[in-house]
mmCIF file of C-alpha atoms in Angstrom:
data_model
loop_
_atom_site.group_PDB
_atom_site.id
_atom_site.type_symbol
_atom_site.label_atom_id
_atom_site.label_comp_id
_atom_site.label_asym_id
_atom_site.label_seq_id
_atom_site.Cartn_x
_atom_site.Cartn_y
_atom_site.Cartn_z
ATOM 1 C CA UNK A 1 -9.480 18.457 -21.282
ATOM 2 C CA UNK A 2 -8.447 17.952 -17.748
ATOM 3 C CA UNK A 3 -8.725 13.979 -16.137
ATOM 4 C CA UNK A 4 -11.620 14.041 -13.908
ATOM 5 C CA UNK A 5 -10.576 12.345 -10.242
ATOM 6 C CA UNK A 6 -12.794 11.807 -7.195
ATOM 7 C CA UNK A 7 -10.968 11.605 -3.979
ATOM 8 C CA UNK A 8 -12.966 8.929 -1.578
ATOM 9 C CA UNK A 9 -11.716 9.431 1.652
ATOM 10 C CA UNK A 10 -11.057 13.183 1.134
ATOM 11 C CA UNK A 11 -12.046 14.269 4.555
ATOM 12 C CA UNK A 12 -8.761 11.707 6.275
ATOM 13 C CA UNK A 13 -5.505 12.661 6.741
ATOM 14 C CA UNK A 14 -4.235 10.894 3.378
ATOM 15 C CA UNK A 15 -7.379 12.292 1.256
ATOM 16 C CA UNK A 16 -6.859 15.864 2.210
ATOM 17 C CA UNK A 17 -3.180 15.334 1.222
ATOM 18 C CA UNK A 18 -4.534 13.756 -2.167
ATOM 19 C CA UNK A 19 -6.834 16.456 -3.038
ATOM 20 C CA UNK A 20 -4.127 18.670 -2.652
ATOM 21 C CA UNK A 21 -1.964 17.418 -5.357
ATOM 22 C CA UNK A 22 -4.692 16.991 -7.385
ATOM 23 C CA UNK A 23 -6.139 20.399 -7.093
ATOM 24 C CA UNK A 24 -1.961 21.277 -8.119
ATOM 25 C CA UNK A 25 -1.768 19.774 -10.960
ATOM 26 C CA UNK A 26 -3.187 21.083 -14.120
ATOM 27 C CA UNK A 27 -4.006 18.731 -16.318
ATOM 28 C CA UNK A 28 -6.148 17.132 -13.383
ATOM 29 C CA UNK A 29 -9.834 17.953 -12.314
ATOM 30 C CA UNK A 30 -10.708 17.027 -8.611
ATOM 31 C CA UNK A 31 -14.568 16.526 -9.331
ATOM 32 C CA UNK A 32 -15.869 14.841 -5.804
ATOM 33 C CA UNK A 33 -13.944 15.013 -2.655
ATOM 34 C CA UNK A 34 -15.981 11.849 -1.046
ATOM 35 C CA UNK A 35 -17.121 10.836 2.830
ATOM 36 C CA UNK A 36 -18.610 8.594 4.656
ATOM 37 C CA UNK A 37 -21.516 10.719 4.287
ATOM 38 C CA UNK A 38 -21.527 10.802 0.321
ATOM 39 C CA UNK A 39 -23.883 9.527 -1.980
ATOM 40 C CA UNK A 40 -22.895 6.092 -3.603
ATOM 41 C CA UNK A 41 -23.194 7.356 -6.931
ATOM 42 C CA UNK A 42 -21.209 11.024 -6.461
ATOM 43 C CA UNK A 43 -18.138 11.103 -8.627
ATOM 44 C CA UNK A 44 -19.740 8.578 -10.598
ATOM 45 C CA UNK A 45 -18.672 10.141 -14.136
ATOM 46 C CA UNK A 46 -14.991 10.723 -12.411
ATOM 47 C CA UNK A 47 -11.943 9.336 -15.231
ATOM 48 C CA UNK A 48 -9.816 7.898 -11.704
ATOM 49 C CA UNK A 49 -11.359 7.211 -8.547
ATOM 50 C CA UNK A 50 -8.841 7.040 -5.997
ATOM 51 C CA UNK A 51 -9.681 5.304 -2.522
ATOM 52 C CA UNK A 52 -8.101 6.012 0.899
ATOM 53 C CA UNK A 53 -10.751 5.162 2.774
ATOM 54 C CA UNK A 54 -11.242 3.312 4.762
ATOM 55 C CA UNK A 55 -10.433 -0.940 5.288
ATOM 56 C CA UNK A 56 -13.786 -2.077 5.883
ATOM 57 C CA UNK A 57 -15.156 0.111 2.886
ATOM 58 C CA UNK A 58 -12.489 -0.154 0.507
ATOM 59 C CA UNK A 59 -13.634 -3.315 -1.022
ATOM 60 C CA UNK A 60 -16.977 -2.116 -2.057
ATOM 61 C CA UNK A 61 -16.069 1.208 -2.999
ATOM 62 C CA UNK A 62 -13.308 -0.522 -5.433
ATOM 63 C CA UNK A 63 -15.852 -2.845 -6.616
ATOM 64 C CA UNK A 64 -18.484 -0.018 -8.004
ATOM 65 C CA UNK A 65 -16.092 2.299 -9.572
ATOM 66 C CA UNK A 66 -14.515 -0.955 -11.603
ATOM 67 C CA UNK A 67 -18.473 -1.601 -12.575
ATOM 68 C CA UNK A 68 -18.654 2.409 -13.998
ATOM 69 C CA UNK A 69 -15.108 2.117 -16.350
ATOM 70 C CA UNK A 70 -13.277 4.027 -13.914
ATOM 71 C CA UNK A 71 -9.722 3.157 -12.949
ATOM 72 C CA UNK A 72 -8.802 3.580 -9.268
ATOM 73 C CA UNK A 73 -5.409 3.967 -7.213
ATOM 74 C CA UNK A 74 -5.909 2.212 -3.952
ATOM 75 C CA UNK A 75 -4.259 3.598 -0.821
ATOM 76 C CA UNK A 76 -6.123 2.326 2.003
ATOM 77 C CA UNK A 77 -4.284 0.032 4.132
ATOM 78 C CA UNK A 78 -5.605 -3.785 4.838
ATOM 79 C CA UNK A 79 -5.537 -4.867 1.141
ATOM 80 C CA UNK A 80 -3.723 -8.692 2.451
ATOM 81 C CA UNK A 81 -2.770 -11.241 -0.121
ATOM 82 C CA UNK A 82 -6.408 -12.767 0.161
ATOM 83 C CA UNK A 83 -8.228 -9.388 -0.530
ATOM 84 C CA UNK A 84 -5.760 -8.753 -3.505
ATOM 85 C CA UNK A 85 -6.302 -12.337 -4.683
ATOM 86 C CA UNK A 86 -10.571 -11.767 -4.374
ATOM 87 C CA UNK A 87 -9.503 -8.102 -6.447
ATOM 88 C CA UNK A 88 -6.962 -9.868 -9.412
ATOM 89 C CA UNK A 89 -10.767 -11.833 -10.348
ATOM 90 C CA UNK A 90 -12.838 -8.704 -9.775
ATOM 91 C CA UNK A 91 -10.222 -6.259 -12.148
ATOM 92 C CA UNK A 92 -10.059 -9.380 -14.747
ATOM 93 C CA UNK A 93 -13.872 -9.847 -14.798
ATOM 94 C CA UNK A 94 -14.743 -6.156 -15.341
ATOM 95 C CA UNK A 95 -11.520 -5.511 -17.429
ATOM 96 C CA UNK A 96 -10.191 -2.561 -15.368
ATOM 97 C CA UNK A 97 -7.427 -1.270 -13.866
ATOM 98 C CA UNK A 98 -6.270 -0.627 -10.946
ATOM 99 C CA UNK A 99 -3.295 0.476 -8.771
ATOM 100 C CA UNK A 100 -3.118 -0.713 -5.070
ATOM 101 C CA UNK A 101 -0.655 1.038 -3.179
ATOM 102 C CA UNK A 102 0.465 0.036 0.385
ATOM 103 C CA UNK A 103 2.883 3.089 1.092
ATOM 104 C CA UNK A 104 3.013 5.999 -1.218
ATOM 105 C CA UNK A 105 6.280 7.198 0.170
ATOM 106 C CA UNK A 106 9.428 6.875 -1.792
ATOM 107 C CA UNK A 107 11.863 5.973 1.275
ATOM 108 C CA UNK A 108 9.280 3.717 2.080
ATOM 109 C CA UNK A 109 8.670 1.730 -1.090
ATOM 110 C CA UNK A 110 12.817 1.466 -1.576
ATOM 111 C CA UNK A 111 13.153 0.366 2.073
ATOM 112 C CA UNK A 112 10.652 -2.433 1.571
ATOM 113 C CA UNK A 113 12.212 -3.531 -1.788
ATOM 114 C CA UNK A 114 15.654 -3.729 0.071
ATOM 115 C CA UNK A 115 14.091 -6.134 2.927
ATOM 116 C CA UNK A 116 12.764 -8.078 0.060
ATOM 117 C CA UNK A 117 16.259 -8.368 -1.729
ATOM 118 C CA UNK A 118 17.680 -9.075 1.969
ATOM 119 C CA UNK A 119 15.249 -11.564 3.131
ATOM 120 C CA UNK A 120 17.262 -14.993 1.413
ATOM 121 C CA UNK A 121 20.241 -14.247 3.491
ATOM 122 C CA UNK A 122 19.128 -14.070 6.909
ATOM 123 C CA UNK A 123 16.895 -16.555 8.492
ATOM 124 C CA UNK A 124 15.485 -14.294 11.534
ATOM 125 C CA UNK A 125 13.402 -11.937 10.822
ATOM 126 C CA UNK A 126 11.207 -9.387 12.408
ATOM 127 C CA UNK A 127 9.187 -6.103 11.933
ATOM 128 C CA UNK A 128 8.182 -2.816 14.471
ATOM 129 C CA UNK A 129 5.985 -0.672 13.117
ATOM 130 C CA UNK A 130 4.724 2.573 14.621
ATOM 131 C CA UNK A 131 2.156 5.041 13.285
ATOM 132 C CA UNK A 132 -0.135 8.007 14.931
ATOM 133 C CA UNK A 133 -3.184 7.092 17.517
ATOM 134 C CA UNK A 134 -5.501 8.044 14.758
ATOM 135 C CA UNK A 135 -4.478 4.901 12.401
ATOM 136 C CA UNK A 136 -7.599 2.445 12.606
ATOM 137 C CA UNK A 137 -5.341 -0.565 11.550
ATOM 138 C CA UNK A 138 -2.960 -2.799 12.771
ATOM 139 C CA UNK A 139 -0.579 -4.005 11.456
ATOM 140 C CA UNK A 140 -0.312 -1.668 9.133
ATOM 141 C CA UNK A 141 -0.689 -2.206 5.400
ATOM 142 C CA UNK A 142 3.568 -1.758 4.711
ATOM 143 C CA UNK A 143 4.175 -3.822 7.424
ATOM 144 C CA UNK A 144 1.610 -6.946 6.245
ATOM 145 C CA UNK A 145 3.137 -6.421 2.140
ATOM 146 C CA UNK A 146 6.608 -5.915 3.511
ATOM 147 C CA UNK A 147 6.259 -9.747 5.432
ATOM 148 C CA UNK A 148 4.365 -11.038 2.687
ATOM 149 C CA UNK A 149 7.110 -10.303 0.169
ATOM 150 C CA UNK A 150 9.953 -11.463 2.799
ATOM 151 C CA UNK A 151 8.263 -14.479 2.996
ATOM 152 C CA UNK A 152 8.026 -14.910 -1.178
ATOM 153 C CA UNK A 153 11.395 -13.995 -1.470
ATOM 154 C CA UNK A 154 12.739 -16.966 1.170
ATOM 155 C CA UNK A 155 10.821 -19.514 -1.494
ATOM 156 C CA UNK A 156 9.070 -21.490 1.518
ATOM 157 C CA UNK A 157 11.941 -21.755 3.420
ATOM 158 C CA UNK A 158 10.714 -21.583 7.381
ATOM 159 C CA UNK A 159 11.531 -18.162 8.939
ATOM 160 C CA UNK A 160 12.903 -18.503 12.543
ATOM 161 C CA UNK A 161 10.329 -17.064 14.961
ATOM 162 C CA UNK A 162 10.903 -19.064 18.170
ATOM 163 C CA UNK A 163 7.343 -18.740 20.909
ATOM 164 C CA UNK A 164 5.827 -17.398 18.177
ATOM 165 C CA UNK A 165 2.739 -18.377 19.611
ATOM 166 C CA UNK A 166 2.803 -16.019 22.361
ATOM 167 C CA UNK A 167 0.714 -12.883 22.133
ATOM 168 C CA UNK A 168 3.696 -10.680 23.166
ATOM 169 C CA UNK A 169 5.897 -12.315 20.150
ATOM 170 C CA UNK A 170 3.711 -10.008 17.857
ATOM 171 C CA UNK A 171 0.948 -10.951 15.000
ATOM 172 C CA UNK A 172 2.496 -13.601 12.754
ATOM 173 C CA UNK A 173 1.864 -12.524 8.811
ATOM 174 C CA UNK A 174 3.642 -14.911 6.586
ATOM 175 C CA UNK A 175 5.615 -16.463 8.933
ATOM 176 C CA UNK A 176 7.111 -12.991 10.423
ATOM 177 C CA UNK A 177 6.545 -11.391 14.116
ATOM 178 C CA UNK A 178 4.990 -7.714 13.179
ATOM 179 C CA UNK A 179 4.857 -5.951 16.185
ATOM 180 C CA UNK A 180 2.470 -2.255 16.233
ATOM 181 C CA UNK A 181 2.849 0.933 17.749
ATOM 182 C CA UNK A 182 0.742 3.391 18.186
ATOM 183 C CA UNK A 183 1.741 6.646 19.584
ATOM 184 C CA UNK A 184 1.493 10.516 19.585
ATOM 185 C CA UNK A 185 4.109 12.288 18.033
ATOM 186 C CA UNK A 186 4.670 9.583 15.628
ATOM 187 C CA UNK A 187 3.691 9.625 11.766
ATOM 188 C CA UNK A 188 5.001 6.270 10.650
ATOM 189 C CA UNK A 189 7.950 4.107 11.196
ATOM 190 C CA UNK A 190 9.156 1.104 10.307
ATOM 191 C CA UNK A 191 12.098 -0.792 10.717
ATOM 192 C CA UNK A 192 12.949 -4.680 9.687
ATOM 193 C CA UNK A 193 15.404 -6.764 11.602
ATOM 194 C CA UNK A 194 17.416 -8.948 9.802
ATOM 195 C CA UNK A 195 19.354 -11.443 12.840
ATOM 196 C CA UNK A 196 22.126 -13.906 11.649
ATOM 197 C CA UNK A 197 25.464 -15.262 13.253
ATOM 198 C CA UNK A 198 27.340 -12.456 15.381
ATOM 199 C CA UNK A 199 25.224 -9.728 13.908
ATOM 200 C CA UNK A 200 22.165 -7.946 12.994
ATOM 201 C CA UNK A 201 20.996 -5.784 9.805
ATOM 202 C CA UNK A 202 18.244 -2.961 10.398
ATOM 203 C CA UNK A 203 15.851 -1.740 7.629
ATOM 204 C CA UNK A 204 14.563 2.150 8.923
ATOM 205 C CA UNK A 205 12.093 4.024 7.583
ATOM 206 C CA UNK A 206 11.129 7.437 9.269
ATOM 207 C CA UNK A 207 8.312 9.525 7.953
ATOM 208 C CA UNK A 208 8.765 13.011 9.504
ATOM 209 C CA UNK A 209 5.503 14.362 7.544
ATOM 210 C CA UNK A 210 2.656 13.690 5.018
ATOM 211 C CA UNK A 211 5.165 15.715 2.649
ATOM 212 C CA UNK A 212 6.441 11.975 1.923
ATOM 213 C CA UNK A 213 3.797 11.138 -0.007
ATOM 214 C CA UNK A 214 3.491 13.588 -2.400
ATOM 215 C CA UNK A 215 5.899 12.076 -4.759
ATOM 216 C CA UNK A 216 4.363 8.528 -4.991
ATOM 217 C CA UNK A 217 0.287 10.323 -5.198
ATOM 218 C CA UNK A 218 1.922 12.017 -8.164
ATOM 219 C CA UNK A 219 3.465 9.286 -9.952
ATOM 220 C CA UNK A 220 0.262 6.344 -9.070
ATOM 221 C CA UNK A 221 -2.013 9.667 -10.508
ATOM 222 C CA UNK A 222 0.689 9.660 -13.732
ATOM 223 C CA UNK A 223 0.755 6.014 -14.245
ATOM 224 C CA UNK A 224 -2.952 4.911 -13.599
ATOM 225 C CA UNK A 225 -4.247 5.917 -17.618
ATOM 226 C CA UNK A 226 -1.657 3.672 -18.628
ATOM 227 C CA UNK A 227 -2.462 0.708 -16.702
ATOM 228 C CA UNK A 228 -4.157 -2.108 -17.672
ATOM 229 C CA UNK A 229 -5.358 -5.140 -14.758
ATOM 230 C CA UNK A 230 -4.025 -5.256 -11.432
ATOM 231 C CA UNK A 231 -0.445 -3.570 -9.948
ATOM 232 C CA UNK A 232 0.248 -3.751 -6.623
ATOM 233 C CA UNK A 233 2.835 -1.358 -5.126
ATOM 234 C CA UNK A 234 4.444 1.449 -6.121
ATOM 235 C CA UNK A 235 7.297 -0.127 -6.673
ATOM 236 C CA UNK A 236 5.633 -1.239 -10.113
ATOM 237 C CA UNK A 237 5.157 2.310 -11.084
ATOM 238 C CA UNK A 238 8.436 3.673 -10.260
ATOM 239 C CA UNK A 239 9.886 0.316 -12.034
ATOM 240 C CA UNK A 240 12.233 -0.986 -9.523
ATOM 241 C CA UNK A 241 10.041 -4.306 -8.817
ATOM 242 C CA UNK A 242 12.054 -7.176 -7.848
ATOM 243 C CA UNK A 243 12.134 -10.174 -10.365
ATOM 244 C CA UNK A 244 9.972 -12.227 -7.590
ATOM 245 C CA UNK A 245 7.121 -9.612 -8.025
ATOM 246 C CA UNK A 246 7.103 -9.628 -11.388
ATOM 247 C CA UNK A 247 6.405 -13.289 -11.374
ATOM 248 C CA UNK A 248 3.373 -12.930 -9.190
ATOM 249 C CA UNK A 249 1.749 -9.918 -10.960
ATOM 250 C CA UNK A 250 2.219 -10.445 -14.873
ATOM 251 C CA UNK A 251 -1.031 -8.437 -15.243
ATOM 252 C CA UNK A 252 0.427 -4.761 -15.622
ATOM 253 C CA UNK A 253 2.724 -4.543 -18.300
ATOM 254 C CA UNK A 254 2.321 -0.866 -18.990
ATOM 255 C CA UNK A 255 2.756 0.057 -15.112
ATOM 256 C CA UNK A 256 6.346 1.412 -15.127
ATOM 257 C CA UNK A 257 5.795 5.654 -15.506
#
């Protein structure tokens, strides 16, 4: 018998994309494709919820498919280290599962694990990220786990951001300037800037088209039914995690597909 999935967030950019690899894949049933406008209890008997929503939704939409048994991949964006910390006690207390996924684009998961392995090595440090008018959030939810895991991987030591405190130098998450763009004719972007001595190392990442994400919808929608607690990334499920991660999430042993 097929896995049952309910899409929430169907109508978006990302949920139409999601539905569509669903509705491709036959061992997979898409049972709800969920709005705004949905009841709170459609999809309710879904196997995998999966959530790309919307931020200020996410959290309660999360929160009542963990009560019903389900486990849920997580796309929306604005899942910051103090949501995720609020979600590792809601996942342990109802015993569920569930996959949080900042980026589900290959280039984009690889690029941010390559900042991560860079960050120790360079002691400036700063982000541009661009996306289409339509994107609701800023910075976006790459950019905000990309810093965050710069800033793990430096081990507390200070990242230089000199006038940081000027709105022009960009937000400051974790210590590093993320400056936002938000333009037609753009997808997403995103490039880190490693400065040292004489010399300066750029991260890119260009998505051309929501063809990117195909690939990492597939293999969160593969790994999910063997998943147990919290993973965060998809770097998790493709099992190219850096050491450092793995010694802040210790919850998702069976994550790697």
């Amino acid at each position: 018998m097929p896995t049952r999935v309910a899409v929430s967030g169907a109508t978006g950019r990302l949920g139409s994309l999601v539905c569509e690899v669903v509705d491709a894949d036959p061992e997979l049933d898409l049972i709800a494709r969920l709005s705004s406008r949905s009841d709170p209890e459609e999809g309710a008997s879904a196997d995998i919820l999966v959530d790309v929503s919307h931020p200020e939704a996410s959290a309660d939409i999360v929160s009542r498919a963990l009560d019903r048994g389900q486990r849920v991949i997580v796309g929306t964006s604005g899942w910051s280290a103090d949501r995720l910390d609020w979600l590792t006690g809601r996942v342990a207390e109802a015993e569920g599962a569930v996959i949080v996924v900042p980026n589900f684009s290959l280039g984009s998961v690889i690029g941010t694990a390559l900042a991560q392995f860079t960050a120790p090595y360079f002691d400036a440090v700063e982000i541009i990220e661009a996306h289409h008018p339509q994107k609701v959030d800023s910075p976006s939810g790459t950019a905000v786990r990309t810093a965050e895991l710069i800033a793990e991987a430096r081990a507390g030591r200070p990242i230089d951001a000199p006038f940081a405190e000027q709105a022009a130098r960009g937000e400051s998450v974790a210590g590093v300037s993320v400056h936002s763009l938000r333009l037609a004719g753009v997808v997403a972007k995103q490039e880190v800037r490693f400065g040292g001595p004489g010399e300066v190392l750029t991260i890119t990442h260009d998505t051309h088209s929501n063809d990117a994400y195909r690939a990492g919808i597939r293999a969160a929608l593969g790994a999910v039914s063997g998943v147990s607690g919290l993973v965060v990334g998809l770097d998790r499920v493709l099992g190219i995690a850096t050491p450092a991660r793995d010694v802040q999430d210790d919850s998702s042993d069976g994550a790697s597909a």
